[in-house]
Every structure is written in C-alpha cells, then in structure tokens.
CSV table of C-alpha atoms in Angstrom, one decimal:
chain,number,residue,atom,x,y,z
A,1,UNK,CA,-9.8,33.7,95.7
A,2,UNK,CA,-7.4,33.7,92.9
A,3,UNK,CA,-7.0,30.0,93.1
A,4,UNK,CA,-10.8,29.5,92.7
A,5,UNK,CA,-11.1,31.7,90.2
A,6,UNK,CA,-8.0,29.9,88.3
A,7,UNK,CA,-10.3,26.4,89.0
A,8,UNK,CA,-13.2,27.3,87.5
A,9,UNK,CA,-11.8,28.5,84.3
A,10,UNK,CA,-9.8,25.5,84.0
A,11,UNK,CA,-13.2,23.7,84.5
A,12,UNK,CA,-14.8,25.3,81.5
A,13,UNK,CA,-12.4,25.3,79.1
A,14,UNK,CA,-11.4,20.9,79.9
A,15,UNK,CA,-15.1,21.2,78.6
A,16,UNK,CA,-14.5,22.6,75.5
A,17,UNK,CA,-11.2,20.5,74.9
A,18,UNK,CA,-13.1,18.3,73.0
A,19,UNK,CA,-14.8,20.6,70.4
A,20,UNK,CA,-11.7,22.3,69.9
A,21,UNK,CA,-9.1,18.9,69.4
A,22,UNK,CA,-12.4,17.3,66.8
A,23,UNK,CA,-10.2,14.1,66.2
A,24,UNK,CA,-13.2,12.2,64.1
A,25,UNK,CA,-12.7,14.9,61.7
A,26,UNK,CA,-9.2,15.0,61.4
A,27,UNK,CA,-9.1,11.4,60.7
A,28,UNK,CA,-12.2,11.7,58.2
A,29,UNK,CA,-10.5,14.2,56.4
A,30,UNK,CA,-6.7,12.2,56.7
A,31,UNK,CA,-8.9,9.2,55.3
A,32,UNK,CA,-10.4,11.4,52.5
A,33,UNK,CA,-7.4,12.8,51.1
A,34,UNK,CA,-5.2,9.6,51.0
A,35,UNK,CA,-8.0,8.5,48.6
A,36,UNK,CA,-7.8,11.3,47.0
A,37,UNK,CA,-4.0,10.3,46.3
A,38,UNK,CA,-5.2,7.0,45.5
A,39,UNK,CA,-7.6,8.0,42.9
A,40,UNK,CA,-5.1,10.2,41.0
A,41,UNK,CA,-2.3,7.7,41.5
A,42,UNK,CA,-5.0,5.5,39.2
A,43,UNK,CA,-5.7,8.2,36.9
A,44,UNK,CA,-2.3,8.6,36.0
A,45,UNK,CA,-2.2,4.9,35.0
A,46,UNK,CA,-5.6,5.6,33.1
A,47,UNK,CA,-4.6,8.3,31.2
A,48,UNK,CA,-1.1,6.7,30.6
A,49,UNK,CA,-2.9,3.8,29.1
A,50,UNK,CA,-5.0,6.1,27.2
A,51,UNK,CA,-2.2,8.1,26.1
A,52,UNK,CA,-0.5,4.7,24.7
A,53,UNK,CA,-3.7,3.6,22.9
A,54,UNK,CA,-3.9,7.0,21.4
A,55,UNK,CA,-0.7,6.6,20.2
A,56,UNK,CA,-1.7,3.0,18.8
A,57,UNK,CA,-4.3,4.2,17.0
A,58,UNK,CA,-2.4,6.7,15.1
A,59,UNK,CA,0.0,4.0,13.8
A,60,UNK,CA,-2.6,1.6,13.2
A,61,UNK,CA,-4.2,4.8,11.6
A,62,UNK,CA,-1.3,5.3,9.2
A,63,UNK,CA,-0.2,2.0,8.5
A,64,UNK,CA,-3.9,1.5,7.5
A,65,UNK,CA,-3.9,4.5,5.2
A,66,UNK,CA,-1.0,2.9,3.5
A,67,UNK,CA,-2.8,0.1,2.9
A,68,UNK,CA,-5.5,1.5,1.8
A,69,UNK,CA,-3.4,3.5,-0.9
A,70,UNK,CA,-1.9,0.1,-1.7
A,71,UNK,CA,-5.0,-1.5,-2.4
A,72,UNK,CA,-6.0,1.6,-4.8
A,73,UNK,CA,-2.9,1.0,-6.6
A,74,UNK,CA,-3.9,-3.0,-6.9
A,75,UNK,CA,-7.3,-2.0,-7.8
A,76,UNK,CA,-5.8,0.0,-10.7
A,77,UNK,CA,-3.3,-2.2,-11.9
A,78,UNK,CA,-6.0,-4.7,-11.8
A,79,UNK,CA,-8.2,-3.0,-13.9
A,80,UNK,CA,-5.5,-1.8,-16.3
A,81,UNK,CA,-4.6,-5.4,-16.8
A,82,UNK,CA,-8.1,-7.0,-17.2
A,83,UNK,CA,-8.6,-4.0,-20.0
A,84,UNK,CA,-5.3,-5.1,-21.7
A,85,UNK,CA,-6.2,-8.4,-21.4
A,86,UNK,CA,-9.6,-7.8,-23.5
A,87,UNK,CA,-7.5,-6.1,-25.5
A,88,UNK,CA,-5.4,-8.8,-26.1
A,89,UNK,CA,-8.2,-11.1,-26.7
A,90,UNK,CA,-10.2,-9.2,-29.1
A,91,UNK,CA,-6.6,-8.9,-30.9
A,92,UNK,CA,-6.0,-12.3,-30.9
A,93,UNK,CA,-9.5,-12.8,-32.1
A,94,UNK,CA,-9.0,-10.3,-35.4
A,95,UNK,CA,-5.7,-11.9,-35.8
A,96,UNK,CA,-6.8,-15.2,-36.1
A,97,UNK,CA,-9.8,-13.7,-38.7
A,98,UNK,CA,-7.2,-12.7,-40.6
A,99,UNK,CA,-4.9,-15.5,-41.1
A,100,UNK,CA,-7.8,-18.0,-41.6
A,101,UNK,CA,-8.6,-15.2,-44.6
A,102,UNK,CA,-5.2,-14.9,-45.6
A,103,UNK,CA,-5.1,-18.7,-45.8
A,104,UNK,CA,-8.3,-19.3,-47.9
A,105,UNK,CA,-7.1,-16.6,-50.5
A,106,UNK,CA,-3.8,-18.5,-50.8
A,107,UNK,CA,-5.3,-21.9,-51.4
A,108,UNK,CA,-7.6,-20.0,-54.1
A,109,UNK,CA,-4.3,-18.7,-55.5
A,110,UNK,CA,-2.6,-21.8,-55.3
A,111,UNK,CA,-5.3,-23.6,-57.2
A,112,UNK,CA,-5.2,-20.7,-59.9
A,113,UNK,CA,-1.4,-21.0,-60.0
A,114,UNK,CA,-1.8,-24.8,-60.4
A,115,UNK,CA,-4.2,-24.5,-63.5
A,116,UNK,CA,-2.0,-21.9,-65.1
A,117,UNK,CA,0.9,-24.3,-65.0
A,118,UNK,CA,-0.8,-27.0,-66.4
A,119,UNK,CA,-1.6,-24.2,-69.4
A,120,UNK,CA,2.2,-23.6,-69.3
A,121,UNK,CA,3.1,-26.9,-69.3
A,122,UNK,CA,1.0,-27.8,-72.5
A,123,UNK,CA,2.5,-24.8,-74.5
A,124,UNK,CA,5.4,-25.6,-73.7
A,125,UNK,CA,5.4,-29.6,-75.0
A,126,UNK,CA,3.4,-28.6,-78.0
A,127,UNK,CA,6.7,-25.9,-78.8
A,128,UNK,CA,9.1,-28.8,-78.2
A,129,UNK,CA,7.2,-31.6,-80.2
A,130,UNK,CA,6.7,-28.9,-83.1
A,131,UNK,CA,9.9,-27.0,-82.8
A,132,UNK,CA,7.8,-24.1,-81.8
A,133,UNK,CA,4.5,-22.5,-81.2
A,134,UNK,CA,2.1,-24.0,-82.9
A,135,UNK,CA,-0.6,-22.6,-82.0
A,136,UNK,CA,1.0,-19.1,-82.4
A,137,UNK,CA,2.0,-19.9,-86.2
A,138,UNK,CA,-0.7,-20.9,-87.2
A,139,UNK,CA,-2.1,-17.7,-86.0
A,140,UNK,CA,-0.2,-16.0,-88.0
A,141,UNK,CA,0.6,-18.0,-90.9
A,142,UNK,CA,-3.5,-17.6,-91.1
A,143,UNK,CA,-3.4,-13.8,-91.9
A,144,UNK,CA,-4.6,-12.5,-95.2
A,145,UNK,CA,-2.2,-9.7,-96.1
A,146,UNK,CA,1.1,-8.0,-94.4
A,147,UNK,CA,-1.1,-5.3,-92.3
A,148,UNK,CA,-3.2,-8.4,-90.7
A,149,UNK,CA,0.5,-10.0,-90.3
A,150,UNK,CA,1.6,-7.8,-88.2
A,151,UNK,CA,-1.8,-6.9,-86.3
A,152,UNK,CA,-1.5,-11.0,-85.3
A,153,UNK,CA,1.7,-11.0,-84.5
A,154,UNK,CA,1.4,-8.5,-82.1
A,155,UNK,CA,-1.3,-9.9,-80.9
A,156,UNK,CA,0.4,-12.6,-80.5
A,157,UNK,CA,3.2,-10.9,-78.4
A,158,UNK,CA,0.9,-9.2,-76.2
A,159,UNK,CA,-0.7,-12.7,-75.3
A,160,UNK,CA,2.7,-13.5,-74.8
A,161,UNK,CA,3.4,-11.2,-72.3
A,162,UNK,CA,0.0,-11.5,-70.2
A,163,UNK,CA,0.6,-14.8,-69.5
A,164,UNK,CA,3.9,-14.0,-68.3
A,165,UNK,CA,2.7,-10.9,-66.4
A,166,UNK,CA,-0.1,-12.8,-64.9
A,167,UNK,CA,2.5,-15.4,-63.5
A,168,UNK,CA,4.3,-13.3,-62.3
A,169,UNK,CA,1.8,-11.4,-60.7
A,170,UNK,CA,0.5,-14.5,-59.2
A,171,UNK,CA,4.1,-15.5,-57.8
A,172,UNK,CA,4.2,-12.0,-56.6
A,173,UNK,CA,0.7,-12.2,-54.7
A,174,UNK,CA,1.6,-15.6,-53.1
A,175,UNK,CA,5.3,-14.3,-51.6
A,176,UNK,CA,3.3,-11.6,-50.4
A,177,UNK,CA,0.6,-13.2,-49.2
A,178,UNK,CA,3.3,-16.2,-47.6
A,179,UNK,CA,4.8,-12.6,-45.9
A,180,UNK,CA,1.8,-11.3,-44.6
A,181,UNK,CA,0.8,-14.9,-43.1
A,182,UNK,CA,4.5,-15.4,-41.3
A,183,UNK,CA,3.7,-11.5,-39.9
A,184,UNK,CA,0.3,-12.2,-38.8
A,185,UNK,CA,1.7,-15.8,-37.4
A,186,UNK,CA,4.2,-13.7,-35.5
A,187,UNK,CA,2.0,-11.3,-34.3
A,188,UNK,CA,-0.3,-14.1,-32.7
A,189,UNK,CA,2.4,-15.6,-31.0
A,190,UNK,CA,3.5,-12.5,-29.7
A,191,UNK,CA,-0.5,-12.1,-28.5
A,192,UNK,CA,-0.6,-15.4,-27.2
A,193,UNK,CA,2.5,-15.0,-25.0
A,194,UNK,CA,1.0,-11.6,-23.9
A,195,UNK,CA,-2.6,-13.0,-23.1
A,196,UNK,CA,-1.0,-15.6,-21.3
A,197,UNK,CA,1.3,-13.9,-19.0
A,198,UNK,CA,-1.6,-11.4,-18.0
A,199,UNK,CA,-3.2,-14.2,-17.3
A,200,UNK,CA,-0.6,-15.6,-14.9
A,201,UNK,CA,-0.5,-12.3,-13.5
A,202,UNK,CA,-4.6,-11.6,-13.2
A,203,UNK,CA,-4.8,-14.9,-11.0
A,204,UNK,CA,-1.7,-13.4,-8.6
A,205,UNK,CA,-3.0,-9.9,-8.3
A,206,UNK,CA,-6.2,-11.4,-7.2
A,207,UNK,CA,-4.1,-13.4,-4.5
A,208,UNK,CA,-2.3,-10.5,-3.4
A,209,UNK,CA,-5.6,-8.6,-3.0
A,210,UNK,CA,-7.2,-11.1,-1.0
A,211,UNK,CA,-4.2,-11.1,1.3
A,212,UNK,CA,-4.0,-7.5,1.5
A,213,UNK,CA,-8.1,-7.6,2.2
A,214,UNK,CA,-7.5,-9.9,5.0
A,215,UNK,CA,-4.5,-7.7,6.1
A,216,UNK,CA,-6.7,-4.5,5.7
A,217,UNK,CA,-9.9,-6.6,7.9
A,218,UNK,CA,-7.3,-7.1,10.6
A,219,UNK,CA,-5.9,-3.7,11.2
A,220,UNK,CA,-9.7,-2.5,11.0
A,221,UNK,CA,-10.7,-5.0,13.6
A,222,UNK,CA,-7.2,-4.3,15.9
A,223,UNK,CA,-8.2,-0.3,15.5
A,224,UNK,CA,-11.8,-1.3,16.9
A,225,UNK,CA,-10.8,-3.4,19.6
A,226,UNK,CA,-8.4,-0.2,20.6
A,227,UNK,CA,-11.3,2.1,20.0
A,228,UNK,CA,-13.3,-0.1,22.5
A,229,UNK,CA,-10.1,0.0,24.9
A,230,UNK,CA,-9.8,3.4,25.0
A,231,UNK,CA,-13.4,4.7,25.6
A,232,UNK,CA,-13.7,2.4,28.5
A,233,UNK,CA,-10.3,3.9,30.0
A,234,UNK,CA,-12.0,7.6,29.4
A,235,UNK,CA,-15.0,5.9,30.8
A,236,UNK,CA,-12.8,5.2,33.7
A,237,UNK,CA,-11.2,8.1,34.1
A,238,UNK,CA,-14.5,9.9,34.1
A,239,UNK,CA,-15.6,7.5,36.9
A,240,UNK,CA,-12.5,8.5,39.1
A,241,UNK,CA,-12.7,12.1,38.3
A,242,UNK,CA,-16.1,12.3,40.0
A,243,UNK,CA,-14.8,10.2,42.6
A,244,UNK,CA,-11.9,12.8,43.2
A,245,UNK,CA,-13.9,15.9,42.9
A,246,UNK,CA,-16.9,14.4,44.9
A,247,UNK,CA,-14.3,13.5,47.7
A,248,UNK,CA,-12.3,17.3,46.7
A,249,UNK,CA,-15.7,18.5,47.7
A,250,UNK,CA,-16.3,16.5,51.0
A,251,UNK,CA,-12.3,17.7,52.0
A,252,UNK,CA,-13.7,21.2,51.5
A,253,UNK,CA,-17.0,21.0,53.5
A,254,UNK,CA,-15.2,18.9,56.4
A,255,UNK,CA,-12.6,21.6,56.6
A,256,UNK,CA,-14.9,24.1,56.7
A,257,UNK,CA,-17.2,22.7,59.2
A,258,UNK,CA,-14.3,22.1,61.6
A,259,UNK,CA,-13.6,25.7,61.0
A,260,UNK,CA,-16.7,26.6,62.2
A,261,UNK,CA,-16.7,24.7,65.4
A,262,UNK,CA,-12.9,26.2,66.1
A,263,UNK,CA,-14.8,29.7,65.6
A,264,UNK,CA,-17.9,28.4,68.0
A,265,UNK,CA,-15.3,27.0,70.5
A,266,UNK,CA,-13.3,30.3,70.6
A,267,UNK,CA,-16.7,32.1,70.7
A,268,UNK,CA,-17.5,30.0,73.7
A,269,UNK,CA,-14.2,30.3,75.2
A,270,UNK,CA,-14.8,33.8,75.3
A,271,UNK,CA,-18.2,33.7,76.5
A,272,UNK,CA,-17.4,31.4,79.4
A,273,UNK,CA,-14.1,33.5,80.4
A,274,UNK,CA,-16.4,36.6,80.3
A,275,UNK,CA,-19.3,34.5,82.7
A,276,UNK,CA,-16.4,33.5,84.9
A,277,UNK,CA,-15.0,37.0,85.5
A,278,UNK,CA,-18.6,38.3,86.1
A,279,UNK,CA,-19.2,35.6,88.7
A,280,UNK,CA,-15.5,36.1,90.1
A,281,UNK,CA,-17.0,39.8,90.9
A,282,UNK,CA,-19.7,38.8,92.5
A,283,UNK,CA,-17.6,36.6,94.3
A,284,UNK,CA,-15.7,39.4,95.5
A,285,UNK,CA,-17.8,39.6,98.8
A,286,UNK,CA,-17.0,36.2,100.1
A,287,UNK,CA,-15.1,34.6,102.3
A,288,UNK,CA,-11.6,34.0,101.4
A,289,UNK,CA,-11.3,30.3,100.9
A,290,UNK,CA,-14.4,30.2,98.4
A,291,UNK,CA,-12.7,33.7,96.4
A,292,UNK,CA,-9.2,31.3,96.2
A,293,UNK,CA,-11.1,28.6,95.1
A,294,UNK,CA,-12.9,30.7,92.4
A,295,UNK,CA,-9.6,32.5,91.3
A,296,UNK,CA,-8.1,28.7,90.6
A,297,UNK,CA,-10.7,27.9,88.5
A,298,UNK,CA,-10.6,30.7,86.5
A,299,UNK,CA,-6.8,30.5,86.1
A,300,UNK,CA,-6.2,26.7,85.0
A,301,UNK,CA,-8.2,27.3,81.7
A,302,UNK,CA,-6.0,29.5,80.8
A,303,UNK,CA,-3.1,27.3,81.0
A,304,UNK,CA,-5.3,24.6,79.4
A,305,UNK,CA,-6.4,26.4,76.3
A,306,UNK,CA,-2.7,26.5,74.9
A,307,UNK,CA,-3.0,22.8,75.0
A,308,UNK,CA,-5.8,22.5,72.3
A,309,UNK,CA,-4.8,20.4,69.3
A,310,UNK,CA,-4.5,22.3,66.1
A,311,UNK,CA,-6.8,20.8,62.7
A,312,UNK,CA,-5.0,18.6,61.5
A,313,UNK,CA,-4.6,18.9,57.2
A,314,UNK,CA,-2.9,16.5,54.4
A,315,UNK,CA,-0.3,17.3,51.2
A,316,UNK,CA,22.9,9.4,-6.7
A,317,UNK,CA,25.8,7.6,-7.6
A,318,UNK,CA,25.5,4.2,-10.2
A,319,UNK,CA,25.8,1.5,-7.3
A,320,UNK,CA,22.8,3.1,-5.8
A,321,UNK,CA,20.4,1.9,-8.8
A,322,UNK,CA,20.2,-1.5,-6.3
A,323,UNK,CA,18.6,0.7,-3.4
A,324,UNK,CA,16.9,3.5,-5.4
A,325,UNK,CA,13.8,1.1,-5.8
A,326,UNK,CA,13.1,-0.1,-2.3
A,327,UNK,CA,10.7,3.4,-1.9
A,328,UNK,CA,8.3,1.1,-4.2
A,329,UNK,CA,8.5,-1.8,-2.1
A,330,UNK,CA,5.3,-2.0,-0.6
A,331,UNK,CA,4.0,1.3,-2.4
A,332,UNK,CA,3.9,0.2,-6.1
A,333,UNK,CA,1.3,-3.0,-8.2
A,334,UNK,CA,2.3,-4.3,-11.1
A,335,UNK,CA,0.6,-3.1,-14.8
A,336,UNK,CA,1.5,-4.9,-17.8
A,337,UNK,CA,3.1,-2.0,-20.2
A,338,UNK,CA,3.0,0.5,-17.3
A,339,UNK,CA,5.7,3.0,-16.0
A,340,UNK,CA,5.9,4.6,-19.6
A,341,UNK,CA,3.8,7.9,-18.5
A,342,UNK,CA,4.9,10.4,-15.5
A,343,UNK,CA,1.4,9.3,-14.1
A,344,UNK,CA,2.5,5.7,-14.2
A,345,UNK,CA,5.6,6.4,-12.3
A,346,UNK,CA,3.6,9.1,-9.6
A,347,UNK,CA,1.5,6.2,-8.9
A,348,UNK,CA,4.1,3.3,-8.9
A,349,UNK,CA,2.6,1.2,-11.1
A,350,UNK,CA,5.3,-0.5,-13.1
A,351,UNK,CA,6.5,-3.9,-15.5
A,352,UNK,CA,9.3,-5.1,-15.6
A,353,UNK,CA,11.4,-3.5,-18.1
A,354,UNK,CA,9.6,0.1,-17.7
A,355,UNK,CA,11.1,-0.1,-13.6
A,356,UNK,CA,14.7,-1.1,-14.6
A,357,UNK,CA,14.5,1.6,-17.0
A,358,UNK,CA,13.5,4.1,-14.3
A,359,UNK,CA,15.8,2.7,-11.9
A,360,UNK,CA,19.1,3.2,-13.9
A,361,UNK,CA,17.5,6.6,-14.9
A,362,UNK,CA,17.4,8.1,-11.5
A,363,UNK,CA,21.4,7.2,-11.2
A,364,UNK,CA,21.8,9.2,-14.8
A,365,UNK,CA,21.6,6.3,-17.1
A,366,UNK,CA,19.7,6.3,-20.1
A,367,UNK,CA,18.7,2.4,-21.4
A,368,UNK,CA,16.9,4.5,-24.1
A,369,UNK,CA,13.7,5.9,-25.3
A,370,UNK,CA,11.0,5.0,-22.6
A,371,UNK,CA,7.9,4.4,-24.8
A,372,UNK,CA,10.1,1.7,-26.4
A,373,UNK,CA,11.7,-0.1,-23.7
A,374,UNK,CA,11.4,-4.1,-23.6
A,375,UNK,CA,13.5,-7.0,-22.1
A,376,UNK,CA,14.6,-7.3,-25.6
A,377,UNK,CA,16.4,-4.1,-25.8
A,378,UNK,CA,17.3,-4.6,-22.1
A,379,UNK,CA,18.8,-7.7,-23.0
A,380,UNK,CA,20.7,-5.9,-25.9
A,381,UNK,CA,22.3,-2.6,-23.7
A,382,UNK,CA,25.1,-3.5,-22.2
A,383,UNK,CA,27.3,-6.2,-22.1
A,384,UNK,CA,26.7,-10.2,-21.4
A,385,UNK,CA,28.8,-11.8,-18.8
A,386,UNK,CA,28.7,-14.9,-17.2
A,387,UNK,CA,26.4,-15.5,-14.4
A,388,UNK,CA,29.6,-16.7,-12.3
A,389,UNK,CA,30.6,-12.8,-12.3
A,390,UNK,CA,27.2,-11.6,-11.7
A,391,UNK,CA,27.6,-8.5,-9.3
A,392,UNK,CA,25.3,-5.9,-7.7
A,393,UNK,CA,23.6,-3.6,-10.7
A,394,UNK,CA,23.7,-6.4,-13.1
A,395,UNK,CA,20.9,-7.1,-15.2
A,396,UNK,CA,19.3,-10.4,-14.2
A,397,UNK,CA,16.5,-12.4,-16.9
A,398,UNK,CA,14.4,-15.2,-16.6
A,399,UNK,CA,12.5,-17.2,-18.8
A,400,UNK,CA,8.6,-16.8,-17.9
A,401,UNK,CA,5.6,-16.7,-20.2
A,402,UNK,CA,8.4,-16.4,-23.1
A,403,UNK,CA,12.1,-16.6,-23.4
A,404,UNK,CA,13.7,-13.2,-21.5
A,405,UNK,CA,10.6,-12.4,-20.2
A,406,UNK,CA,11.4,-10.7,-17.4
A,407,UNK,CA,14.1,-9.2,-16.1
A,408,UNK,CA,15.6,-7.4,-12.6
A,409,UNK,CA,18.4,-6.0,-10.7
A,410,UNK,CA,20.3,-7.9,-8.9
A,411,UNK,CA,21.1,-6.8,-5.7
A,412,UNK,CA,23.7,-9.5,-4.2
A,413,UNK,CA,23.3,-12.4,-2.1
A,414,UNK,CA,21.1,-14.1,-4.2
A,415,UNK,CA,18.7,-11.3,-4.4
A,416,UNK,CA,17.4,-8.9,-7.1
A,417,UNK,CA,14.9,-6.4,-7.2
A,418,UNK,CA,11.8,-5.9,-9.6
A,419,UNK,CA,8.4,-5.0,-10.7
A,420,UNK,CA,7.0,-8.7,-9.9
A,421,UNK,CA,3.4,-9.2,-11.4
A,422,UNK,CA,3.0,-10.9,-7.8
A,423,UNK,CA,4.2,-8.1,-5.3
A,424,UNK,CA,5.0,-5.1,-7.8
A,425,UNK,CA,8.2,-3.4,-7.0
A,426,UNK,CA,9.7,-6.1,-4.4
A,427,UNK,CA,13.4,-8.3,-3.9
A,428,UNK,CA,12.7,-11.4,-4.7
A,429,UNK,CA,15.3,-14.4,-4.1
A,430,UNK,CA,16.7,-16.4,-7.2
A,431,UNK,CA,18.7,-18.9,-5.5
A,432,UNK,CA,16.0,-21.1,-4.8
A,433,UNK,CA,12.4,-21.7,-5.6
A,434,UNK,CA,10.3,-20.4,-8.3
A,435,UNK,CA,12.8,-17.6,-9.8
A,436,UNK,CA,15.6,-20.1,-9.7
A,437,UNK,CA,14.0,-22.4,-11.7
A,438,UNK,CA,13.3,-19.2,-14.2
A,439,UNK,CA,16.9,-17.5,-14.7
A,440,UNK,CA,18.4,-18.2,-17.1
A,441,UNK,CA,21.6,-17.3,-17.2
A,442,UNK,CA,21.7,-14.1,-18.9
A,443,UNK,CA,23.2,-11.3,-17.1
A,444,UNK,CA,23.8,-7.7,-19.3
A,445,UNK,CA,26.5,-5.5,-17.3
A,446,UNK,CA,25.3,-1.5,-18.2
C-alpha cells in the first residue's frame, strides 16, 4: 500500500515539474537583463561623450568671451583713433589756414618794407649829394622867428624818429611773423606725421578685426556644431533610458509572474498531496497489492519535489620689465596717445611710449611724468649703447611714420615686446622682416 501511495504522488508532482522549473522565463529574463547591461554599458559612453562636449563648450565658451572682450577693446581703440584722426585732420586743416594767412600778411609786409626802403634810400642820397638833409633844412631854414625854429625842428626830429620806429617795427613784425610761420610749419609736420601714422594704423586695426571676426565666426560655428553634438547624445541617452526602464519594468513583471506560478505550483502541490492522502484512505479497504501500489505513488513525489529547479535571477624685480607685459598680449588694442589715464591702462589700450612707460613702472622705475611721455624723451632717459651690446630691458627704436617713432623692449633672441598699432601689446621679431628693416640702431639702457 505504501508503495502505491509513494507512486502516485510521484505521479503528480512529475506533473507539476514543469510549472515549477519555468525555463522560458528564466532565459527571458537572463536575456532581458544582459540588455539591460548593454544599454548602460552604452550610456556610460553617452554621457562620457556628453560629459566631454560639456566640457568643450565651456572652453570654447571662455575662449569666446575673451574674444569677445578683445574685439570691444579693437572696437574702442578703433574709434578713439578714427576721432583722433579727425582731429588731426581738422588741425591740419586750421594749420594750413593759418600759414597761407601768415604768408599773405608777410608778402603785404614785405612790399611795405620794400617801398619804405626805396624812401630810405632817396633820403639818404639826397644827404650825401648835399652834405645833409635837405629837405629837413630847408624846413627849418624856412621858419619865421626862433619859436617857429624850434617848433620845426622838433618836428623835424619827431619825423625823424617815426620813420625809424616804423622800420623798426616793420623788421620786428616780419621776424615775428618769419617765427610764427617756422612754428606753424613745424606744427604741420608734426600733424602730418601724426595723420599719417594713424593712418597706417586705421588700415591694420581694420585687418586685425576682420581676422579676429573670422576667428570669433569660427568658434561660434565650432560651439554650434558641439551644441548639435550634444543634444543628439541627450537625445540618445533619453532613447536608452526608456529602453532600460521599459526592459527594468519587463524584469519586474516576469519576475513576478514566475512568482506567481511558484505560489500556484506550491498551491497545487498541496492540493494534489491533500487529494492523494484522501484517496489513500479510501484506499485503505483494498487489497494489498493495489494499497502498495498507492503508498508508492504517493511517496515518490515527495522525493521529486526537492528536485525542482529554483528561478533563476541575474547581477617685481628690474629684469622682470621683459615679462611684466605678456598679461596684455592678446588682451590689450592699440590707441594712438593712450595708456596716459588709469582707464586706459584698466582696459589695455596702449601706444607705444605710454606701454614702456608702464612697463618699467611696475618694476619701480619712473621714465617720468606720464601725460608727457614720448619716444623723444624715451630716447633721451637713459643711456645709448651700441646695438652690438643690446641686452634684455633695453630700449629698442625704429624709424616708422617719423624718425624714433616707435619704440620697445627687447626681450632677447631677436625679440622685443610692444604696443604694435597691428597686435597691441605683442613680441614682435626684429631680426627679419618688416621691424628689421625699421630699427634703427638706437638702443637707450635705463
């Protein structure tokens, strides 16, 4: 009896061996989740890639705001130096007025001065041919009694002494006026040099903002094309986070339908061991062989039910005034007669002369009073030696729109740095090209 009882439960439960072991959804589920792996395996790399054109965008970002504040500072200087230039112009202009006045009121003097000689000259033959004024004595020969006498003869003497004052005031007028023209002659060169260097300089600033334009038109276009980049890796990594949590989701309903057929096989386990215990009562009358034969059924599920397959689930010092500059290079424009405010100097806009100046003054030297500083008295502070024992601090000149017209630093090798009309603060090299064709041999030691 007990070996039919053992069969039968063996029979039921072999039944239910194959609800319990579910292998289709253990390899669903095995399936699922090495996706799952997959698609954060590739979300890493998206957000690594995101993470990288982040960080390009903040350079580009930055390096675009410095442009940007360069380009301001260009803007400036250009506008500074177009004013200055009208200036210059309308000086030039007034200038000119002047000396073609000045000239027209010398000519008129000259022609006075030229009829008074010829006055002069005749007095002064009729005195020799007569032995003496003539007309003068018979001026006073011709009074009628001592009083009249001596009312001509200072009359005479008066006369005397205008014409002598008048030539002498006309002499007077023409050195002055002959003054006042080589001034005014001076002063026009001066202009003339000025209008034509800022000239020279308007044509390279308007280079240099083109190029920096162009520059500024790349980076924007670069920044896009990593804009673009970017929002179609978020756009991707949106995609595969769906992906993920649609397939998290699918994990979580597979598990939890297999979870509920382990509970429904257990339930029917039960149900069947119950039914089979019931029956193996009933049984309980019969013969022997069919009670052995029931107690083996309802034994060998017993021993097949710890056979079941469990779910299966996956897992200042002096030498410095060479480098004290380069925080200008790139961050400064060039303004004709700049760098002589504390809002010149904030905003970098420099000349020549003005950025020397400020150089040697941030290593404690003073070249003198800022407002006044040239490449004249540059030329005239220190002490001239020869270009053969040039060394690192000199002061370096060059001939441009006018002799000593600009001047620099020199750095060694070659080099020297400077408030360029072209770059604004930059090192330029004046052992070939254009700047070696300008020095000119003059190198002050401070």
């Amino acid at each position: 009896m007990k070996k039919k009882m053992l069969l039968l439960n063996t029979t039921v439960l072999l039944g239910l061996g194959g609800v319990l072991s579910t292998p289709a959804y253990a390899s669903t589920i095995q399936d699922m989740e090495s996706q799952k792996s997959q698609i954060q395996n590739q979300r890493q790399d998206v957000q690594s890639n995101i993470k990288a054109a982040s960080d390009e965008l903040t350079s580009l970002q930055a390096e675009q705001d410095q442009m940007k504040a360069q380009l301001e500072r260009l803007t400036i200087a250009e506008e500074e130096n177009n004013k200055k230039a009208q200036k210059t112009e309308a000086d030039i202009k007034e200038t000119s007025k002047q000396v073609e006045q000045l000239e027209k009121e010398i000519k008129l003097l000259q022609e006075k001065l030229e009829k008074r000689n010829d006055i002069l000259k005749d007095r002064a033959r009729s005195l020799q041919e007569s032995g003496g004024n003539v007309e003068y004595l018979q001026v006073l020969l011709g009074s009628s009694s001592f009083s009249d006498f001596v009312d001509r003869a200072l009359a005479v003497s008066t006369i005397v002494d205008a014409d002598r004052g008048i030539l002498k005031e006309t002499k007077n007028m023409q050195d002055e006026l002959k003054t006042k023209q080589a001034d005014v002659k001076s002063k026009l060169a001066s202009l003339e040099d000025m209008k034509a260097e800022l000239d020279e300089m308007t044509v390279q600033l308007a280079a240099q903002k083109k190029q920096k334009d162009a520059l500024a038109k790349e980076l924007k276009d670069k920044e896009a094309k990593n804009e673009e980049l970017k929002a179609s890796l978020q756009a991707k990594d949106s995609s595969l986070a769906n992906e993920q949590s649609t397939l998290e989701q699918n994990i979580k309903d597979q598990k939890a339908a297999e979870e509920a057929a382990r509970k429904a096989a257990e339930q029917a386990a039960k149900e069947a061991a119950k039914k089979a215990a019931e029956q193996a009562q009933k049984a309980a009358a019969a013969p022997a062989e069919q009670a052995d034969s029931s107690s083996a059924k309802a034994e060998a599920p017993k021993a097949s039910n710890n056979d079941v397959a469990p779910t299966s689930a996956p897992a200042p010092k002096a030498s410095n005034v060479v480098t004290v500059g380069n925080r200008w290079i790139g961050n400064s424009a060039y303004v004709f007669g700049g760098g002589r405010s504390q809002s010149d100097i904030s905003r970098g806009l420099f000349d020549c002369s003005s950025f020397v100046h400020w150089a040697y003054s941030q290593v404690g030297v003073n070249l003198g009073p800022l407002g006044s500083v040239s490449t004249e008295t540059l030329k005239h502070a220190g002490t001239q030696v020869s270009s053969s024992q040039m060394q690192p601090g000199d002061l370096v000149f060059f001939d441009t729109y006018k002799k000593d017209g600009h001047v620099g630093i020199y750095v060694g090798g070659g080099k020297f740095i400077g408030a360029q009309s072209s770059t604004g603060v930059a090192i330029a090299n004046m052992s070939s090209g254009y700047w070696k064709q300008k020095f000119n041999g003059r190198v002050v030691r401070i």
